[in-house]
GROMACS .gro file of C-alpha atoms in nm:
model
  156
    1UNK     CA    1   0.000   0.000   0.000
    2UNK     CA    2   0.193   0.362  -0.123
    3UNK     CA    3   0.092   0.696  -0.031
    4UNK     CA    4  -0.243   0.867  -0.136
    5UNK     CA    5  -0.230   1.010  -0.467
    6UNK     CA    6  -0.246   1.350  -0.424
    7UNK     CA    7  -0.113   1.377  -0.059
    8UNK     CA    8   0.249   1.503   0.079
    9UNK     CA    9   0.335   1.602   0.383
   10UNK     CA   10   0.297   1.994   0.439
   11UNK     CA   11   0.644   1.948   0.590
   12UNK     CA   12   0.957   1.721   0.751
   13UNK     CA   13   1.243   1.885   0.944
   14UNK     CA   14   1.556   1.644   0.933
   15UNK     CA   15   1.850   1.726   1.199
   16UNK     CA   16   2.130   1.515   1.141
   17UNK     CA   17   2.280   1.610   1.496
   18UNK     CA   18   2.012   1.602   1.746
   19UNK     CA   19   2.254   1.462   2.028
   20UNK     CA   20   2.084   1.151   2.159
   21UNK     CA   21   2.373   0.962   2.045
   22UNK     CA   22   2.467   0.902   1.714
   23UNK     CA   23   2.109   0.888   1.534
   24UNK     CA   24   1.893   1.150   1.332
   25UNK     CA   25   1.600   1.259   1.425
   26UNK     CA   26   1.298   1.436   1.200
   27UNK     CA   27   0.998   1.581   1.253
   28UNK     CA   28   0.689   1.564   1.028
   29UNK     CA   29   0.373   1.730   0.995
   30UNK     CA   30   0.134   1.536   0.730
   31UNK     CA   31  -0.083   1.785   0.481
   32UNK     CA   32  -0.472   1.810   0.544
   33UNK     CA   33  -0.529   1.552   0.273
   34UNK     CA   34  -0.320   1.303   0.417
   35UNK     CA   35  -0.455   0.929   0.594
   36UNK     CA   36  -0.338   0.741   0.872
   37UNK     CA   37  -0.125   0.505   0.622
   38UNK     CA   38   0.039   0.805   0.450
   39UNK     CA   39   0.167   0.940   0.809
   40UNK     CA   40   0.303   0.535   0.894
   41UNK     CA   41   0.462   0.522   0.544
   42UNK     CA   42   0.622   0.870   0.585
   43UNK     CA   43   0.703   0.795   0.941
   44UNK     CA   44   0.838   0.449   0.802
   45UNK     CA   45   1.068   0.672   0.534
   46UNK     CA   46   1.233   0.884   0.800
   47UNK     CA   47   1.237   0.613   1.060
   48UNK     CA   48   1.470   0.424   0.841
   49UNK     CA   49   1.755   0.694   0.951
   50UNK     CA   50   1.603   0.741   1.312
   51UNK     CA   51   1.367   0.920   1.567
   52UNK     CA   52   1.052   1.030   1.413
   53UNK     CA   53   0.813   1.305   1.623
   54UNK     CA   54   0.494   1.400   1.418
   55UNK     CA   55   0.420   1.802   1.504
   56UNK     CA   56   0.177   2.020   1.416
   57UNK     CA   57   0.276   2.265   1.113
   58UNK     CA   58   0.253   2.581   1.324
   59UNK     CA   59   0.487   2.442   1.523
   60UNK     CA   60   0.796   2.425   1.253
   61UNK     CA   61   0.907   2.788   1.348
   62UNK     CA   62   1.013   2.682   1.685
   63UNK     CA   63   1.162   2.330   1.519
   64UNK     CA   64   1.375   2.499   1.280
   65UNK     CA   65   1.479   2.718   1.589
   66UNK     CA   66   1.579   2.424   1.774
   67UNK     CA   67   1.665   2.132   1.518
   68UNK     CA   68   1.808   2.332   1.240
   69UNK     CA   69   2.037   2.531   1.499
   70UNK     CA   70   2.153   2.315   1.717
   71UNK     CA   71   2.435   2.171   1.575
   72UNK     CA   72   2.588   2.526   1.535
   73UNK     CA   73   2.502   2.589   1.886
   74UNK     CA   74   2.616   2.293   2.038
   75UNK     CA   75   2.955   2.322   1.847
   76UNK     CA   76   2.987   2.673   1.952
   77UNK     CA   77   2.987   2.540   2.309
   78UNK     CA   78   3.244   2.314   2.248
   79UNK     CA   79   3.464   2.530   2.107
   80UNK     CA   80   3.419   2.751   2.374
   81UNK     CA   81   3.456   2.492   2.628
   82UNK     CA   82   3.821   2.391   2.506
   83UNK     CA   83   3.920   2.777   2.477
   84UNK     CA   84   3.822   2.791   2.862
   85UNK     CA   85   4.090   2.455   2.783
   86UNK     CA   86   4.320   2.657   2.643
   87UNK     CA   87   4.301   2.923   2.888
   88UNK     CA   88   4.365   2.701   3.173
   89UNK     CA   89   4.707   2.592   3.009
   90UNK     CA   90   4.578   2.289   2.805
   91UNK     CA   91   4.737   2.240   2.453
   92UNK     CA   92   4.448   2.290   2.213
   93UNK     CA   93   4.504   1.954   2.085
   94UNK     CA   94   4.460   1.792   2.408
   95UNK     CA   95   4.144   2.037   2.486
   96UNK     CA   96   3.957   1.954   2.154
   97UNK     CA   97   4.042   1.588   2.260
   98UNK     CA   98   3.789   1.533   2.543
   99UNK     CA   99   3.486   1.612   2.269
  100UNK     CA  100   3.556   1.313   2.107
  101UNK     CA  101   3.276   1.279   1.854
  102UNK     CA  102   3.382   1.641   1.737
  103UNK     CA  103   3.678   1.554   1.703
  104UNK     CA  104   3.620   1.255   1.541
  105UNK     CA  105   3.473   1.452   1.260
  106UNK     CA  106   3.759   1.595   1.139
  107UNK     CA  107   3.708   1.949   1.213
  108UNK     CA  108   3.760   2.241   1.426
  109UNK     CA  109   3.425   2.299   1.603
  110UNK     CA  110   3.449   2.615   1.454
  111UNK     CA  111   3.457   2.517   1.125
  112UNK     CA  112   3.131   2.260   1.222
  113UNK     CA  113   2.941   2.537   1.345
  114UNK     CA  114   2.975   2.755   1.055
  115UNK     CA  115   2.917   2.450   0.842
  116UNK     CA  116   2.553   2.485   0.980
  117UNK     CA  117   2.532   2.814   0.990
  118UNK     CA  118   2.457   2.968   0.667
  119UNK     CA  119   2.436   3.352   0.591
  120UNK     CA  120   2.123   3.521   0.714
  121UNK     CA  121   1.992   3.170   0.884
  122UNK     CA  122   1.785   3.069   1.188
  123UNK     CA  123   2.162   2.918   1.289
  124UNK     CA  124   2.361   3.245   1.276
  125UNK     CA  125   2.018   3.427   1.436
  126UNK     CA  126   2.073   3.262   1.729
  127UNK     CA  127   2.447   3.227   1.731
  128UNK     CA  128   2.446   3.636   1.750
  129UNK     CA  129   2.190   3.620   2.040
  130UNK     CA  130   2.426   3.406   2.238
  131UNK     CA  131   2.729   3.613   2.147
  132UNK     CA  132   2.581   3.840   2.284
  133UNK     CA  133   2.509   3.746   2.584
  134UNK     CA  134   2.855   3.630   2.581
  135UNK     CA  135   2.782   3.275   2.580
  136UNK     CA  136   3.146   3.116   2.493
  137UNK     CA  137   3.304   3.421   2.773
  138UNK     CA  138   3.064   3.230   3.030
  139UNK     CA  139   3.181   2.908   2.913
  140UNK     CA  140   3.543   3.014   2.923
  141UNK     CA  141   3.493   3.173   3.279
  142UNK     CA  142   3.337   2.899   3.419
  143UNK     CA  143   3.619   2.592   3.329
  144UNK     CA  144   3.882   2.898   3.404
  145UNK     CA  145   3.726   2.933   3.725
  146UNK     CA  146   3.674   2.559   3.788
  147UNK     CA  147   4.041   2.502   3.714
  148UNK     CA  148   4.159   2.762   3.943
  149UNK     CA  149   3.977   2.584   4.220
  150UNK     CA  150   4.111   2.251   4.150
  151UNK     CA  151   4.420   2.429   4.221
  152UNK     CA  152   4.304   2.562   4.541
  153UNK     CA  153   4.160   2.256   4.706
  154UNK     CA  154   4.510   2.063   4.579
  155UNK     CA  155   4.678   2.284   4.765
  156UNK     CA  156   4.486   2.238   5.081
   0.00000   0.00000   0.00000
């Protein structure tokens, strides 16, 4: 049995970096026309790759927001996470090396997050917001400050 003739979903929102491990995850939201069977086969489709949530369209604002930025945002802590590293006396190398999926890939986090985050995007829209709020200077600060007190209670 194959999808209705005339039916597609409205829309399907795929993140290939959702963090629950190493799977994908999508969200769909079936068109008006659309039956029960066309939602399983779709649902079926995306399953194939991994986690499938069914949403309502309205809701694909807030999706993008999260799904489609993510990535960029979770890189962006991870690159400011071994710059707070770096700034406790780590060797970059050795700082990048505790994010081992990351590093894995290949690439400086950087590079990862502006892989995702494409000119005038939902990505870079948020990036800014967290810049600034200075989201990788809290990062930084806080293993900075966490190092320094390592220090302390060795000392004691």
């Amino acid at each position: 049995m194959g999808l209705s003739q005339s039916v597609y979903p409205s829309n399907a929102k795929h993140s290939s970096c959702c963090w629950f491990g190493d799977i994908s995850c999508a969200v769909i939201s079936l068109g008006a026309m659309a039956t029960k069977n066309d939602g399983e086969i779709i649902g079926k489709l995306f399953g194939a790759i991994g986690k499938v949530w069914t949403a309502d369209e309205k809701l694909f604002d807030a999706i993008t927001g999260l799904s489609g930025s993510e990535p960029a945002y979770m890189y962006l802590a991870i690159e400011a996470l071994a710059d707070g590293g770096v700034a406790a006396g780590l060797p970059r190398e050795l700082a990048l090396g505790f994010r081992n999926r990351v590093a894995d890939m290949g690439k400086h986090p950087g590079q990862l997050k502006d892989d995702v985050a494409s000119p005038g995007g939902t990505s870079i829209a948020g990036i800014h917001e967290l810049e600034k709020a200075s989201f990788r200077g809290i990062l930084m600060n806080a293993v900075v400050a966490a190092s320094k007190r390592s220090r302390e209670l060795s000392q004691s």
